[in-house]
Amino acid sequence: MVNQEGGVQAIYQAALDQGRFEIQRCNDCGDAIFFPRELCPGCGSGDLSWFSPSGKGTVYAVTTVRRKPEAGGDYNVSLIDLEENVRLMSRIENTAPEEVKIGMSVKARVAVNEGHGLLVFHAMEGAAQ
């Protein structure tokens, strides 16, 4: 599926635009892969397929981006470790930036606005520390 116009990043974004979160898996070594790639970084295979991960993860690192209220206010930028053993960058939406903590349990959600999908996370109930 990697030879479509725009490459693997376009395939990933098209899934998000349709409200789906998908990552790749190597069909040779079995590793989950993120960010989208043409070849497996573990074994070099080009035999990759797309699948929907659990979306469950843990905050590995977090920082707060400060903005004036008229510019939208503060927001967090977080590194999330998914259960599938990949790390990605996103934000936690249902928690105040200063309340997002390392080790917090989170769940992925695709927010679609005007046809454009964006991967965000929500703290799981009872996850605030």
XYZ file of C-alpha atoms in Angstrom, residues 5-128:
124
model
C 0.355 9.082 -4.459
C 1.817 11.071 -1.572
C 3.454 8.096 0.114
C 2.898 6.628 3.536
C 2.367 9.960 5.289
C -0.537 10.682 2.915
C -2.031 7.245 3.687
C -1.749 7.938 7.431
C -3.369 11.376 7.060
C -6.163 10.036 4.837
C -7.088 7.546 7.581
C -7.122 10.353 10.173
C -9.290 12.469 7.855
C -11.780 9.576 7.873
C -11.663 9.404 11.683
C -9.369 6.359 11.898
C -6.039 6.081 13.742
C -3.767 3.552 12.077
C -0.102 2.684 12.385
C 2.053 0.182 10.547
C 3.292 -3.282 11.437
C 6.163 -5.160 9.840
C 4.891 -8.459 8.459
C 8.389 -9.967 8.742
C 9.558 -9.099 12.283
C 6.188 -8.121 13.793
C 7.291 -4.703 15.117
C 4.741 -1.897 15.292
C 6.021 1.216 13.513
C 5.345 4.904 13.946
C 5.883 7.399 12.245
C 4.823 6.043 8.841
C 7.729 4.631 6.843
C 8.492 2.831 3.631
C 10.773 0.269 5.338
C 10.841 -1.332 8.778
C 13.487 0.411 10.915
C 14.110 -2.854 12.783
C 14.726 -5.353 9.993
C 14.629 -3.309 6.769
C 11.651 -5.145 5.299
C 9.303 -3.346 2.936
C 6.439 -5.724 3.807
C 4.418 -3.383 6.030
C 0.680 -3.315 6.714
C -1.657 -0.893 8.471
C -3.652 -1.693 11.613
C -5.656 0.123 14.273
C -3.742 0.199 17.569
C -5.506 0.044 20.942
C -4.936 3.779 21.360
C -4.046 3.246 25.020
C -0.864 4.868 26.169
C 1.156 6.543 28.871
C 2.570 10.073 28.956
C 6.355 9.753 28.637
C 7.159 13.484 28.657
C 5.196 16.733 28.628
C 5.749 20.450 28.233
C 3.388 23.402 28.277
C 3.342 25.874 25.410
C 2.395 29.304 26.753
C 0.158 31.517 24.637
C -1.882 34.607 25.299
C -5.580 33.886 25.904
C -6.524 35.672 22.672
C -4.193 33.295 20.812
C -5.982 30.256 22.244
C -4.320 29.962 25.647
C -1.791 27.471 26.932
C -1.659 23.885 25.682
C 0.488 20.829 26.335
C 2.732 18.934 23.966
C 3.214 15.350 25.113
C 5.205 12.320 24.085
C 2.990 9.255 24.397
C 4.136 5.639 24.613
C 1.450 3.412 23.101
C 0.837 -0.150 24.298
C 2.129 -1.290 20.891
C 5.622 -0.050 21.850
C 5.779 3.073 19.698
C 6.187 6.673 20.849
C 4.469 9.655 19.265
C 3.873 13.344 19.887
C 0.431 14.803 20.476
C -1.524 16.651 23.169
C -3.914 15.759 25.967
C -7.173 17.633 25.379
C -9.437 17.020 28.353
C -6.949 18.101 31.017
C -5.499 21.505 31.889
C -1.899 21.760 30.633
C -0.459 22.027 34.144
C -2.358 18.863 35.181
C -0.819 16.585 32.510
C 1.763 14.418 34.268
C 4.392 11.875 33.258
C 2.978 8.386 33.748
C -0.636 9.484 33.143
C -2.806 6.921 31.317
C -4.298 8.280 28.095
C -6.445 7.124 25.172
C -6.198 8.240 21.529
C -9.024 10.022 19.758
C -9.202 11.397 16.228
C -10.574 14.937 16.076
C -11.876 15.780 12.603
C -12.409 19.452 11.816
C -13.513 20.529 8.326
C -12.371 17.196 6.890
C -8.900 17.291 8.465
C -8.119 14.642 11.102
C -5.790 15.248 14.028
C -4.676 12.651 16.572
C -5.186 13.841 20.153
C -5.396 12.070 23.502
C -7.692 12.196 26.499
C -6.678 11.351 30.056
C -8.378 8.159 31.130
C -10.736 8.494 34.079
C -8.821 8.608 37.334
C -5.545 9.255 35.466
C -4.922 12.759 36.874
